[in-house]
């Protein structure tokens, strides 16, 4: 499985575990909901800076997102 797909699956799983919608996460990051959707579907690869923001918003480590 590609790293982008794995990241997307982990992001979706962690987001749902925190009872957050894509809109909630997008608002926390000041990005468009479609951007979150594209990451979750493996169509976009976020920068390290964005990964840090996502991890912070979900209160998880970057490692939790990528492994």
PDB file of N, CA, C, O and CB in Angstrom:
ATOM      1  N   UNK A   1       0.850  -1.180   0.000  1.00  0.00           N
ATOM      2  CA  UNK A   1       0.000   0.000   0.000  1.00  0.00           C
ATOM      3  C   UNK A   1       0.894   1.241   0.000  1.00  0.00           C
ATOM      4  O   UNK A   1       1.904   1.294   0.701  1.00  0.00           O
ATOM      5  CB  UNK A   1      -0.966  -0.001   1.229  1.00  0.00           C
ATOM      6  N   UNK A   2       0.506   2.227  -0.791  1.00  0.00           N
ATOM      7  CA  UNK A   2       1.314   3.445  -0.868  1.00  0.00           C
ATOM      8  C   UNK A   2       1.220   4.238   0.430  1.00  0.00           C
ATOM      9  O   UNK A   2       0.255   4.117   1.185  1.00  0.00           O
ATOM     10  CB  UNK A   2       0.866   4.315  -2.054  1.00  0.00           C
ATOM     11  N   UNK A   3       2.237   5.044   0.667  1.00  0.00           N
ATOM     12  CA  UNK A   3       2.261   5.833   1.904  1.00  0.00           C
ATOM     13  C   UNK A   3       1.115   6.833   1.941  1.00  0.00           C
ATOM     14  O   UNK A   3       0.584   7.122   3.014  1.00  0.00           O
ATOM     15  CB  UNK A   3       3.597   6.568   2.045  1.00  0.00           C
ATOM     16  N   UNK A   4       0.721   7.370   0.774  1.00  0.00           N
ATOM     17  CA  UNK A   4      -0.394   8.307   0.725  1.00  0.00           C
ATOM     18  C   UNK A   4      -1.710   7.655   1.111  1.00  0.00           C
ATOM     19  O   UNK A   4      -2.515   8.241   1.834  1.00  0.00           O
ATOM     20  CB  UNK A   4      -0.507   8.904  -0.654  1.00  0.00           C
ATOM     21  N   UNK A   5      -1.924   6.436   0.624  1.00  0.00           N
ATOM     22  CA  UNK A   5      -3.148   5.699   0.967  1.00  0.00           C
ATOM     23  C   UNK A   5      -3.163   5.364   2.457  1.00  0.00           C
ATOM     24  O   UNK A   5      -4.197   5.484   3.115  1.00  0.00           O
ATOM     25  CB  UNK A   5      -3.264   4.403   0.124  1.00  0.00           C
ATOM     26  N   UNK A   6      -2.012   4.943   2.987  1.00  0.00           N
ATOM     27  CA  UNK A   6      -1.918   4.596   4.412  1.00  0.00           C
ATOM     28  C   UNK A   6      -2.193   5.829   5.268  1.00  0.00           C
ATOM     29  O   UNK A   6      -2.933   5.754   6.249  1.00  0.00           O
ATOM     30  CB  UNK A   6      -0.519   4.008   4.746  1.00  0.00           C
ATOM     31  N   UNK A   7      -1.603   6.956   4.900  1.00  0.00           N
ATOM     32  CA  UNK A   7      -1.848   8.201   5.621  1.00  0.00           C
ATOM     33  C   UNK A   7      -3.336   8.526   5.602  1.00  0.00           C
ATOM     34  O   UNK A   7      -3.915   8.870   6.633  1.00  0.00           O
ATOM     35  CB  UNK A   7      -1.033   9.360   5.008  1.00  0.00           C
ATOM     36  N   UNK A   8      -3.956   8.416   4.424  1.00  0.00           N
ATOM     37  CA  UNK A   8      -5.382   8.722   4.299  1.00  0.00           C
ATOM     38  C   UNK A   8      -6.244   7.837   5.180  1.00  0.00           C
ATOM     39  O   UNK A   8      -7.160   8.319   5.847  1.00  0.00           O
ATOM     40  CB  UNK A   8      -5.818   8.579   2.864  1.00  0.00           C
ATOM     41  N   UNK A   9      -5.954   6.549   5.183  1.00  0.00           N
ATOM     42  CA  UNK A   9      -6.719   5.617   6.027  1.00  0.00           C
ATOM     43  C   UNK A   9      -6.547   5.947   7.499  1.00  0.00           C
ATOM     44  O   UNK A   9      -7.518   5.974   8.255  1.00  0.00           O
ATOM     45  CB  UNK A   9      -6.285   4.169   5.764  1.00  0.00           C
ATOM     46  N   UNK A  10      -5.305   6.198   7.904  1.00  0.00           N
ATOM     47  CA  UNK A  10      -5.044   6.526   9.302  1.00  0.00           C
ATOM     48  C   UNK A  10      -5.720   7.833   9.698  1.00  0.00           C
ATOM     49  O   UNK A  10      -6.288   7.942  10.784  1.00  0.00           O
ATOM     50  CB  UNK A  10      -3.541   6.616   9.554  1.00  0.00           C
ATOM     51  N   UNK A  11      -5.655   8.818   8.817  1.00  0.00           N
ATOM     52  CA  UNK A  11      -6.277  10.104   9.102  1.00  0.00           C
ATOM     53  C   UNK A  11      -7.772   9.929   9.301  1.00  0.00           C
ATOM     54  O   UNK A  11      -8.331  10.433  10.275  1.00  0.00           O
ATOM     55  CB  UNK A  11      -6.001  11.106   7.974  1.00  0.00           C
ATOM     56  N   UNK A  12      -8.423   9.224   8.392  1.00  0.00           N
ATOM     57  CA  UNK A  12      -9.870   9.007   8.501  1.00  0.00           C
ATOM     58  C   UNK A  12     -10.220   8.285   9.797  1.00  0.00           C
ATOM     59  O   UNK A  12     -11.148   8.676  10.505  1.00  0.00           O
ATOM     60  CB  UNK A  12     -10.385   8.204   7.297  1.00  0.00           C
ATOM     61  N   UNK A  13      -9.462   7.218  10.104  1.00  0.00           N
ATOM     62  CA  UNK A  13      -9.716   6.427  11.306  1.00  0.00           C
ATOM     63  C   UNK A  13      -9.568   7.277  12.576  1.00  0.00           C
ATOM     64  O   UNK A  13     -10.421   7.232  13.462  1.00  0.00           O
ATOM     65  CB  UNK A  13      -8.759   5.227  11.359  1.00  0.00           C
ATOM     66  N   UNK A  14      -8.494   8.039  12.651  1.00  0.00           N
ATOM     67  CA  UNK A  14      -8.253   8.870  13.834  1.00  0.00           C
ATOM     68  C   UNK A  14      -9.273  10.006  13.943  1.00  0.00           C
ATOM     69  O   UNK A  14      -9.729  10.335  15.039  1.00  0.00           O
ATOM     70  CB  UNK A  14      -6.836   9.446  13.793  1.00  0.00           C
ATOM     71  N   UNK A  15      -9.625  10.600  12.805  1.00  0.00           N
ATOM     72  CA  UNK A  15     -10.606  11.684  12.804  1.00  0.00           C
ATOM     73  C   UNK A  15     -11.955  11.189  13.317  1.00  0.00           C
ATOM     74  O   UNK A  15     -12.594  11.845  14.139  1.00  0.00           O
ATOM     75  CB  UNK A  15     -10.758  12.273  11.390  1.00  0.00           C
ATOM     76  N   UNK A  16     -12.382  10.024  12.826  1.00  0.00           N
ATOM     77  CA  UNK A  16     -13.665   9.467  13.253  1.00  0.00           C
ATOM     78  C   UNK A  16     -13.636   9.060  14.720  1.00  0.00           C
ATOM     79  O   UNK A  16     -14.629   9.200  15.434  1.00  0.00           O
ATOM     80  CB  UNK A  16     -14.035   8.268  12.388  1.00  0.00           C
ATOM     81  N   UNK A  17     -12.486   8.554  15.162  1.00  0.00           N
ATOM     82  CA  UNK A  17     -12.334   8.173  16.571  1.00  0.00           C
ATOM     83  C   UNK A  17     -12.506   9.388  17.486  1.00  0.00           C
ATOM     84  O   UNK A  17     -12.988   9.267  18.613  1.00  0.00           O
ATOM     85  CB  UNK A  17     -10.952   7.521  16.806  1.00  0.00           C
ATOM     86  N   UNK A  18     -12.107  10.553  16.988  1.00  0.00           N
ATOM     87  CA  UNK A  18     -12.235  11.803  17.750  1.00  0.00           C
ATOM     88  C   UNK A  18     -13.594  12.470  17.507  1.00  0.00           C
ATOM     89  O   UNK A  18     -13.831  13.590  17.961  1.00  0.00           O
ATOM     90  CB  UNK A  18     -11.101  12.774  17.375  1.00  0.00           C
ATOM     91  N   UNK A  19     -14.481  11.777  16.791  1.00  0.00           N
ATOM     92  CA  UNK A  19     -15.813  12.308  16.465  1.00  0.00           C
ATOM     93  C   UNK A  19     -15.748  13.657  15.759  1.00  0.00           C
ATOM     94  O   UNK A  19     -16.528  14.564  16.049  1.00  0.00           O
ATOM     95  CB  UNK A  19     -16.644  12.440  17.730  1.00  0.00           C
ATOM     96  N   UNK A  20     -14.814  13.773  14.837  1.00  0.00           N
ATOM     97  CA  UNK A  20     -14.673  14.997  14.052  1.00  0.00           C
ATOM     98  C   UNK A  20     -15.103  14.720  12.615  1.00  0.00           C
ATOM     99  O   UNK A  20     -14.799  13.665  12.057  1.00  0.00           O
ATOM    100  CB  UNK A  20     -13.209  15.527  14.098  1.00  0.00           C
ATOM    101  N   UNK A  21     -15.803  15.665  12.033  1.00  0.00           N
ATOM    102  CA  UNK A  21     -16.125  15.568  10.614  1.00  0.00           C
ATOM    103  C   UNK A  21     -14.962  16.154   9.823  1.00  0.00           C
ATOM    104  O   UNK A  21     -14.062  16.774  10.390  1.00  0.00           O
ATOM    105  CB  UNK A  21     -17.466  16.306  10.279  1.00  0.00           C
ATOM    106  N   UNK A  22     -14.991  15.953   8.512  1.00  0.00           N
ATOM    107  CA  UNK A  22     -13.974  16.585   7.675  1.00  0.00           C
ATOM    108  C   UNK A  22     -14.055  18.100   7.807  1.00  0.00           C
ATOM    109  O   UNK A  22     -13.032  18.784   7.792  1.00  0.00           O
ATOM    110  CB  UNK A  22     -14.140  16.163   6.201  1.00  0.00           C
ATOM    111  N   UNK A  23     -15.270  18.624   7.938  1.00  0.00           N
ATOM    112  CA  UNK A  23     -15.454  20.072   8.090  1.00  0.00           C
ATOM    113  C   UNK A  23     -14.828  20.554   9.403  1.00  0.00           C
ATOM    114  O   UNK A  23     -14.180  21.600   9.433  1.00  0.00           O
ATOM    115  CB  UNK A  23     -16.961  20.438   8.048  1.00  0.00           C
ATOM    116  N   UNK A  24     -15.019  19.795  10.485  1.00  0.00           N
ATOM    117  CA  UNK A  24     -14.429  20.171  11.780  1.00  0.00           C
ATOM    118  C   UNK A  24     -12.911  20.259  11.671  1.00  0.00           C
ATOM    119  O   UNK A  24     -12.301  21.224  12.129  1.00  0.00           O
ATOM    120  CB  UNK A  24     -14.824  19.155  12.877  1.00  0.00           C
ATOM    121  N   UNK A  25     -12.311  19.243  11.060  1.00  0.00           N
ATOM    122  CA  UNK A  25     -10.859  19.223  10.929  1.00  0.00           C
ATOM    123  C   UNK A  25     -10.384  20.335  10.001  1.00  0.00           C
ATOM    124  O   UNK A  25      -9.395  21.010  10.286  1.00  0.00           O
ATOM    125  CB  UNK A  25     -10.387  17.862  10.409  1.00  0.00           C
ATOM    126  N   UNK A  26     -11.084  20.519   8.903  1.00  0.00           N
ATOM    127  CA  UNK A  26     -10.723  21.587   7.957  1.00  0.00           C
ATOM    128  C   UNK A  26     -10.775  22.950   8.639  1.00  0.00           C
ATOM    129  O   UNK A  26      -9.880  23.774   8.449  1.00  0.00           O
ATOM    130  CB  UNK A  26     -11.665  21.571   6.732  1.00  0.00           C
ATOM    131  N   UNK A  27     -11.813  23.190   9.426  1.00  0.00           N
ATOM    132  CA  UNK A  27     -11.934  24.465  10.139  1.00  0.00           C
ATOM    133  C   UNK A  27     -10.790  24.646  11.135  1.00  0.00           C
ATOM    134  O   UNK A  27     -10.258  25.747  11.277  1.00  0.00           O
ATOM    135  CB  UNK A  27     -13.286  24.545  10.869  1.00  0.00           C
ATOM    136  N   UNK A  28     -10.412  23.569  11.823  1.00  0.00           N
ATOM    137  CA  UNK A  28      -9.317  23.651  12.791  1.00  0.00           C
ATOM    138  C   UNK A  28      -7.996  23.992  12.109  1.00  0.00           C
ATOM    139  O   UNK A  28      -7.119  24.606  12.717  1.00  0.00           O
ATOM    140  CB  UNK A  28      -9.185  22.332  13.555  1.00  0.00           C
ATOM    141  N   UNK A  29      -7.855  23.590  10.840  1.00  0.00           N
ATOM    142  CA  UNK A  29      -6.608  23.822  10.100  1.00  0.00           C
ATOM    143  C   UNK A  29      -6.688  25.035   9.177  1.00  0.00           C
ATOM    144  O   UNK A  29      -5.693  25.423   8.565  1.00  0.00           O
ATOM    145  CB  UNK A  29      -6.255  22.591   9.286  1.00  0.00           C
ATOM    146  N   UNK A  30      -7.868  25.627   9.080  1.00  0.00           N
ATOM    147  CA  UNK A  30      -8.099  26.749   8.153  1.00  0.00           C
ATOM    148  C   UNK A  30      -7.814  26.353   6.705  1.00  0.00           C
ATOM    149  O   UNK A  30      -7.155  27.075   5.957  1.00  0.00           O
ATOM    150  CB  UNK A  30      -7.223  27.949   8.541  1.00  0.00           C
ATOM    151  N   UNK A  31      -8.332  25.183   6.339  1.00  0.00           N
ATOM    152  CA  UNK A  31      -8.236  24.709   4.961  1.00  0.00           C
ATOM    153  C   UNK A  31      -9.630  24.318   4.490  1.00  0.00           C
ATOM    154  O   UNK A  31     -10.573  24.282   5.280  1.00  0.00           O
ATOM    155  CB  UNK A  31      -7.243  23.506   4.841  1.00  0.00           C
ATOM    156  N   UNK A  32      -9.754  24.028   3.209  1.00  0.00           N
ATOM    157  CA  UNK A  32     -11.025  23.608   2.643  1.00  0.00           C
ATOM    158  C   UNK A  32     -11.292  22.140   2.969  1.00  0.00           C
ATOM    159  O   UNK A  32     -10.359  21.343   3.065  1.00  0.00           O
ATOM    160  CB  UNK A  32     -11.038  23.834   1.122  1.00  0.00           C
ATOM    161  N   UNK A  33     -12.561  21.786   3.138  1.00  0.00           N
ATOM    162  CA  UNK A  33     -12.926  20.406   3.434  1.00  0.00           C
ATOM    163  C   UNK A  33     -12.450  19.467   2.327  1.00  0.00           C
ATOM    164  O   UNK A  33     -12.053  18.336   2.606  1.00  0.00           O
ATOM    165  CB  UNK A  33     -14.443  20.284   3.619  1.00  0.00           C
ATOM    166  N   UNK A  34     -12.485  19.920   1.086  1.00  0.00           N
ATOM    167  CA  UNK A  34     -12.050  19.095  -0.038  1.00  0.00           C
ATOM    168  C   UNK A  34     -10.579  18.699   0.101  1.00  0.00           C
ATOM    169  O   UNK A  34     -10.184  17.621  -0.343  1.00  0.00           O
ATOM    170  CB  UNK A  34     -12.272  19.838  -1.358  1.00  0.00           C
ATOM    171  N   UNK A  35      -9.774  19.557   0.708  1.00  0.00           N
ATOM    172  CA  UNK A  35      -8.357  19.249   0.918  1.00  0.00           C
ATOM    173  C   UNK A  35      -8.222  18.037   1.850  1.00  0.00           C
ATOM    174  O   UNK A  35      -7.417  17.141   1.599  1.00  0.00           O
ATOM    175  CB  UNK A  35      -7.605  20.482   1.509  1.00  0.00           C
ATOM    176  N   UNK A  36      -9.012  18.021   2.918  1.00  0.00           N
ATOM    177  CA  UNK A  36      -8.996  16.887   3.851  1.00  0.00           C
ATOM    178  C   UNK A  36      -9.465  15.628   3.123  1.00  0.00           C
ATOM    179  O   UNK A  36      -8.872  14.561   3.283  1.00  0.00           O
ATOM    180  CB  UNK A  36      -9.898  17.170   5.096  1.00  0.00           C
ATOM    181  N   UNK A  37     -10.514  15.748   2.333  1.00  0.00           N
ATOM    182  CA  UNK A  37     -11.020  14.619   1.562  1.00  0.00           C
ATOM    183  C   UNK A  37      -9.949  14.077   0.615  1.00  0.00           C
ATOM    184  O   UNK A  37      -9.772  12.864   0.504  1.00  0.00           O
ATOM    185  CB  UNK A  37     -12.267  15.031   0.772  1.00  0.00           C
ATOM    186  N   UNK A  38      -9.242  14.969  -0.059  1.00  0.00           N
ATOM    187  CA  UNK A  38      -8.194  14.545  -0.989  1.00  0.00           C
ATOM    188  C   UNK A  38      -7.062  13.825  -0.271  1.00  0.00           C
ATOM    189  O   UNK A  38      -6.514  12.861  -0.806  1.00  0.00           O
ATOM    190  CB  UNK A  38      -7.643  15.746  -1.746  1.00  0.00           C
ATOM    191  N   UNK A  39      -6.702  14.263   0.913  1.00  0.00           N
ATOM    192  CA  UNK A  39      -5.667  13.564   1.691  1.00  0.00           C
ATOM    193  C   UNK A  39      -6.174  12.180   2.077  1.00  0.00           C
ATOM    194  O   UNK A  39      -5.466  11.186   1.913  1.00  0.00           O
ATOM    195  CB  UNK A  39      -5.277  14.378   2.965  1.00  0.00           C
ATOM    196  N   UNK A  40      -7.404  12.117   2.591  1.00  0.00           N
ATOM    197  CA  UNK A  40      -7.960  10.841   3.039  1.00  0.00           C
ATOM    198  C   UNK A  40      -8.094   9.838   1.892  1.00  0.00           C
ATOM    199  O   UNK A  40      -8.005   8.629   2.105  1.00  0.00           O
ATOM    200  CB  UNK A  40      -9.319  11.065   3.688  1.00  0.00           C
ATOM    201  N   UNK A  41      -8.308  10.344   0.684  1.00  0.00           N
ATOM    202  CA  UNK A  41      -8.460   9.452  -0.469  1.00  0.00           C
ATOM    203  C   UNK A  41      -7.149   9.213  -1.210  1.00  0.00           C
ATOM    204  O   UNK A  41      -7.143   8.595  -2.275  1.00  0.00           O
ATOM    205  CB  UNK A  41      -9.480  10.022  -1.426  1.00  0.00           C
ATOM    206  N   UNK A  42      -6.040   9.698  -0.656  1.00  0.00           N
ATOM    207  CA  UNK A  42      -4.732   9.446  -1.237  1.00  0.00           C
ATOM    208  C   UNK A  42      -4.429  10.241  -2.491  1.00  0.00           C
ATOM    209  O   UNK A  42      -3.487   9.919  -3.215  1.00  0.00           O
ATOM    210  CB  UNK A  42      -4.606   8.021  -1.540  1.00  0.00           C
ATOM    211  N   UNK A  43      -5.218  11.280  -2.761  1.00  0.00           N
ATOM    212  CA  UNK A  43      -4.996  12.088  -3.954  1.00  0.00           C
ATOM    213  C   UNK A  43      -4.036  13.239  -3.729  1.00  0.00           C
ATOM    214  O   UNK A  43      -3.522  13.819  -4.685  1.00  0.00           O
ATOM    215  CB  UNK A  43      -6.296  12.621  -4.451  1.00  0.00           C
ATOM    216  N   UNK A  44      -3.788  13.577  -2.459  1.00  0.00           N
ATOM    217  CA  UNK A  44      -2.851  14.661  -2.135  1.00  0.00           C
ATOM    218  C   UNK A  44      -1.954  14.206  -0.997  1.00  0.00           C
ATOM    219  O   UNK A  44      -2.366  13.447  -0.120  1.00  0.00           O
ATOM    220  CB  UNK A  44      -3.608  15.974  -1.751  1.00  0.00           C
ATOM    221  N   UNK A  45      -0.730  14.685  -1.030  1.00  0.00           N
ATOM    222  CA  UNK A  45       0.209  14.421   0.049  1.00  0.00           C
ATOM    223  C   UNK A  45       0.511  15.739   0.744  1.00  0.00           C
ATOM    224  O   UNK A  45       1.076  16.646   0.135  1.00  0.00           O
ATOM    225  CB  UNK A  45       1.515  13.750  -0.481  1.00  0.00           C
ATOM    226  N   UNK A  46       0.138  15.852   2.018  1.00  0.00           N
ATOM    227  CA  UNK A  46       0.372  17.103   2.728  1.00  0.00           C
ATOM    228  C   UNK A  46       1.854  17.315   3.021  1.00  0.00           C
ATOM    229  O   UNK A  46       2.633  16.363   3.064  1.00  0.00           O
ATOM    230  CB  UNK A  46      -0.421  17.126   4.024  1.00  0.00           C
ATOM    231  N   UNK A  47       2.225  18.563   3.221  1.00  0.00           N
ATOM    232  CA  UNK A  47       3.588  18.886   3.620  1.00  0.00           C
ATOM    233  C   UNK A  47       3.806  18.462   5.065  1.00  0.00           C
ATOM    234  O   UNK A  47       2.852  18.156   5.780  1.00  0.00           O
ATOM    235  CB  UNK A  47       3.874  20.397   3.444  1.00  0.00           C
ATOM    236  N   UNK A  48       5.046  18.446   5.483  1.00  0.00           N
ATOM    237  CA  UNK A  48       5.361  18.113   6.865  1.00  0.00           C
ATOM    238  C   UNK A  48       4.697  19.115   7.810  1.00  0.00           C
ATOM    239  O   UNK A  48       4.192  18.736   8.867  1.00  0.00           O
ATOM    240  CB  UNK A  48       6.889  18.091   7.083  1.00  0.00           C
ATOM    241  N   UNK A  49       4.699  20.359   7.437  1.00  0.00           N
ATOM    242  CA  UNK A  49       4.059  21.396   8.245  1.00  0.00           C
ATOM    243  C   UNK A  49       2.565  21.100   8.426  1.00  0.00           C
ATOM    244  O   UNK A  49       2.029  21.236   9.526  1.00  0.00           O
ATOM    245  CB  UNK A  49       4.255  22.781   7.593  1.00  0.00           C
ATOM    246  N   UNK A  50       1.911  20.702   7.358  1.00  0.00           N
ATOM    247  CA  UNK A  50       0.488  20.376   7.442  1.00  0.00           C
ATOM    248  C   UNK A  50       0.267  19.116   8.267  1.00  0.00           C
ATOM    249  O   UNK A  50      -0.695  19.039   9.030  1.00  0.00           O
ATOM    250  CB  UNK A  50      -0.105  20.197   6.041  1.00  0.00           C
ATOM    251  N   UNK A  51       1.150  18.127   8.124  1.00  0.00           N
ATOM    252  CA  UNK A  51       1.057  16.922   8.954  1.00  0.00           C
ATOM    253  C   UNK A  51       1.144  17.274  10.431  1.00  0.00           C
ATOM    254  O   UNK A  51       0.414  16.716  11.251  1.00  0.00           O
ATOM    255  CB  UNK A  51       2.166  15.926   8.586  1.00  0.00           C
ATOM    256  N   UNK A  52       2.034  18.199  10.770  1.00  0.00           N
ATOM    257  CA  UNK A  52       2.164  18.636  12.165  1.00  0.00           C
ATOM    258  C   UNK A  52       0.872  19.279  12.647  1.00  0.00           C
ATOM    259  O   UNK A  52       0.439  19.040  13.774  1.00  0.00           O
ATOM    260  CB  UNK A  52       3.337  19.624  12.318  1.00  0.00           C
ATOM    261  N   UNK A  53       0.256  20.096  11.794  1.00  0.00           N
ATOM    262  CA  UNK A  53      -1.007  20.754  12.164  1.00  0.00           C
ATOM    263  C   UNK A  53      -2.137  19.735  12.330  1.00  0.00           C
ATOM    264  O   UNK A  53      -2.940  19.831  13.258  1.00  0.00           O
ATOM    265  CB  UNK A  53      -1.397  21.800  11.103  1.00  0.00           C
ATOM    266  N   UNK A  54      -2.188  18.762  11.424  1.00  0.00           N
ATOM    267  CA  UNK A  54      -3.213  17.719  11.516  1.00  0.00           C
ATOM    268  C   UNK A  54      -3.035  16.933  12.810  1.00  0.00           C
ATOM    269  O   UNK A  54      -3.996  16.703  13.543  1.00  0.00           O
ATOM    270  CB  UNK A  54      -3.146  16.769  10.290  1.00  0.00           C
ATOM    271  N   UNK A  55      -1.804  16.526  13.082  1.00  0.00           N
ATOM    272  CA  UNK A  55      -1.526  15.773  14.304  1.00  0.00           C
ATOM    273  C   UNK A  55      -1.913  16.582  15.534  1.00  0.00           C
ATOM    274  O   UNK A  55      -2.490  16.041  16.477  1.00  0.00           O
ATOM    275  CB  UNK A  55      -0.043  15.384  14.371  1.00  0.00           C
ATOM    276  N   UNK A  56      -1.600  17.867  15.529  1.00  0.00           N
ATOM    277  CA  UNK A  56      -1.960  18.722  16.653  1.00  0.00           C
ATOM    278  C   UNK A  56      -3.455  18.840  16.830  1.00  0.00           C
ATOM    279  O   UNK A  56      -3.954  18.786  17.954  1.00  0.00           O
ATOM    280  CB  UNK A  56      -1.368  20.087  16.476  1.00  0.00           C
ATOM    281  N   UNK A  57      -4.182  19.001  15.727  1.00  0.00           N
ATOM    282  CA  UNK A  57      -5.642  19.134  15.793  1.00  0.00           C
ATOM    283  C   UNK A  57      -6.294  17.851  16.304  1.00  0.00           C
ATOM    284  O   UNK A  57      -7.304  17.898  17.006  1.00  0.00           O
ATOM    285  CB  UNK A  57      -6.208  19.494  14.411  1.00  0.00           C
ATOM    286  N   UNK A  58      -5.708  16.701  15.945  1.00  0.00           N
ATOM    287  CA  UNK A  58      -6.250  15.416  16.387  1.00  0.00           C
ATOM    288  C   UNK A  58      -5.660  14.953  17.722  1.00  0.00           C
ATOM    289  O   UNK A  58      -6.093  13.952  18.294  1.00  0.00           O
ATOM    290  CB  UNK A  58      -5.996  14.362  15.329  1.00  0.00           C
ATOM    291  N   UNK A  59      -4.663  15.703  18.206  1.00  0.00           N
ATOM    292  CA  UNK A  59      -3.969  15.356  19.462  1.00  0.00           C
ATOM    293  C   UNK A  59      -3.356  13.954  19.400  1.00  0.00           C
ATOM    294  O   UNK A  59      -3.510  13.135  20.306  1.00  0.00           O
ATOM    295  CB  UNK A  59      -4.945  15.444  20.651  1.00  0.00           C
ATOM    296  N   UNK A  60      -2.650  13.719  18.282  1.00  0.00           N
ATOM    297  CA  UNK A  60      -1.917  12.474  18.069  1.00  0.00           C
ATOM    298  C   UNK A  60      -0.524  12.826  17.576  1.00  0.00           C
ATOM    299  O   UNK A  60      -0.243  13.989  17.287  1.00  0.00           O
ATOM    300  CB  UNK A  60      -2.657  11.537  17.053  1.00  0.00           C
ATOM    301  N   UNK A  61       0.342  11.845  17.478  1.00  0.00           N
ATOM    302  CA  UNK A  61       1.682  12.097  16.939  1.00  0.00           C
ATOM    303  C   UNK A  61       1.660  11.924  15.422  1.00  0.00           C
ATOM    304  O   UNK A  61       0.764  11.287  14.868  1.00  0.00           O
ATOM    305  CB  UNK A  61       2.731  11.142  17.585  1.00  0.00           C
ATOM    306  N   UNK A  62       2.645  12.492  14.775  1.00  0.00           N
ATOM    307  CA  UNK A  62       2.775  12.299  13.329  1.00  0.00           C
ATOM    308  C   UNK A  62       2.962  10.801  13.049  1.00  0.00           C
ATOM    309  O   UNK A  62       2.469  10.282  12.047  1.00  0.00           O
ATOM    310  CB  UNK A  62       3.980  13.136  12.752  1.00  0.00           C
ATOM    311  N   UNK A  63       3.653  10.141  13.913  1.00  0.00           N
ATOM    312  CA  UNK A  63       3.861   8.693  13.760  1.00  0.00           C
ATOM    313  C   UNK A  63       2.525   7.958  13.675  1.00  0.00           C
ATOM    314  O   UNK A  63       2.381   7.019  12.892  1.00  0.00           O
ATOM    315  CB  UNK A  63       4.696   8.138  14.935  1.00  0.00           C
ATOM    316  N   UNK A  64       1.543   8.382  14.482  1.00  0.00           N
ATOM    317  CA  UNK A  64       0.226   7.751  14.432  1.00  0.00           C
ATOM    318  C   UNK A  64      -0.429   7.939  13.059  1.00  0.00           C
ATOM    319  O   UNK A  64      -1.204   7.090  12.619  1.00  0.00           O
ATOM    320  CB  UNK A  64      -0.680   8.326  15.531  1.00  0.00           C
ATOM    321  N   UNK A  65      -0.124   9.027  12.398  1.00  0.00           N
ATOM    322  CA  UNK A  65      -0.714   9.296  11.092  1.00  0.00           C
ATOM    323  C   UNK A  65      -0.057   8.497   9.972  1.00  0.00           C
ATOM    324  O   UNK A  65      -0.729   8.098   9.021  1.00  0.00           O
ATOM    325  CB  UNK A  65      -0.621  10.764  10.785  1.00  0.00           C
ATOM    326  N   UNK A  66       1.237   8.264  10.072  1.00  0.00           N
ATOM    327  CA  UNK A  66       1.965   7.686   8.938  1.00  0.00           C
ATOM    328  C   UNK A  66       2.272   6.198   9.063  1.00  0.00           C
ATOM    329  O   UNK A  66       2.630   5.571   8.066  1.00  0.00           O
ATOM    330  CB  UNK A  66       3.237   8.417   8.755  1.00  0.00           C
ATOM    331  N   UNK A  67       2.146   5.622  10.229  1.00  0.00           N
ATOM    332  CA  UNK A  67       2.454   4.189  10.376  1.00  0.00           C
ATOM    333  C   UNK A  67       1.208   3.339  10.407  1.00  0.00           C
ATOM    334  O   UNK A  67       1.298   2.117  10.526  1.00  0.00           O
ATOM    335  CB  UNK A  67       3.257   3.947  11.636  1.00  0.00           C
TER     336      UNK A  67
END
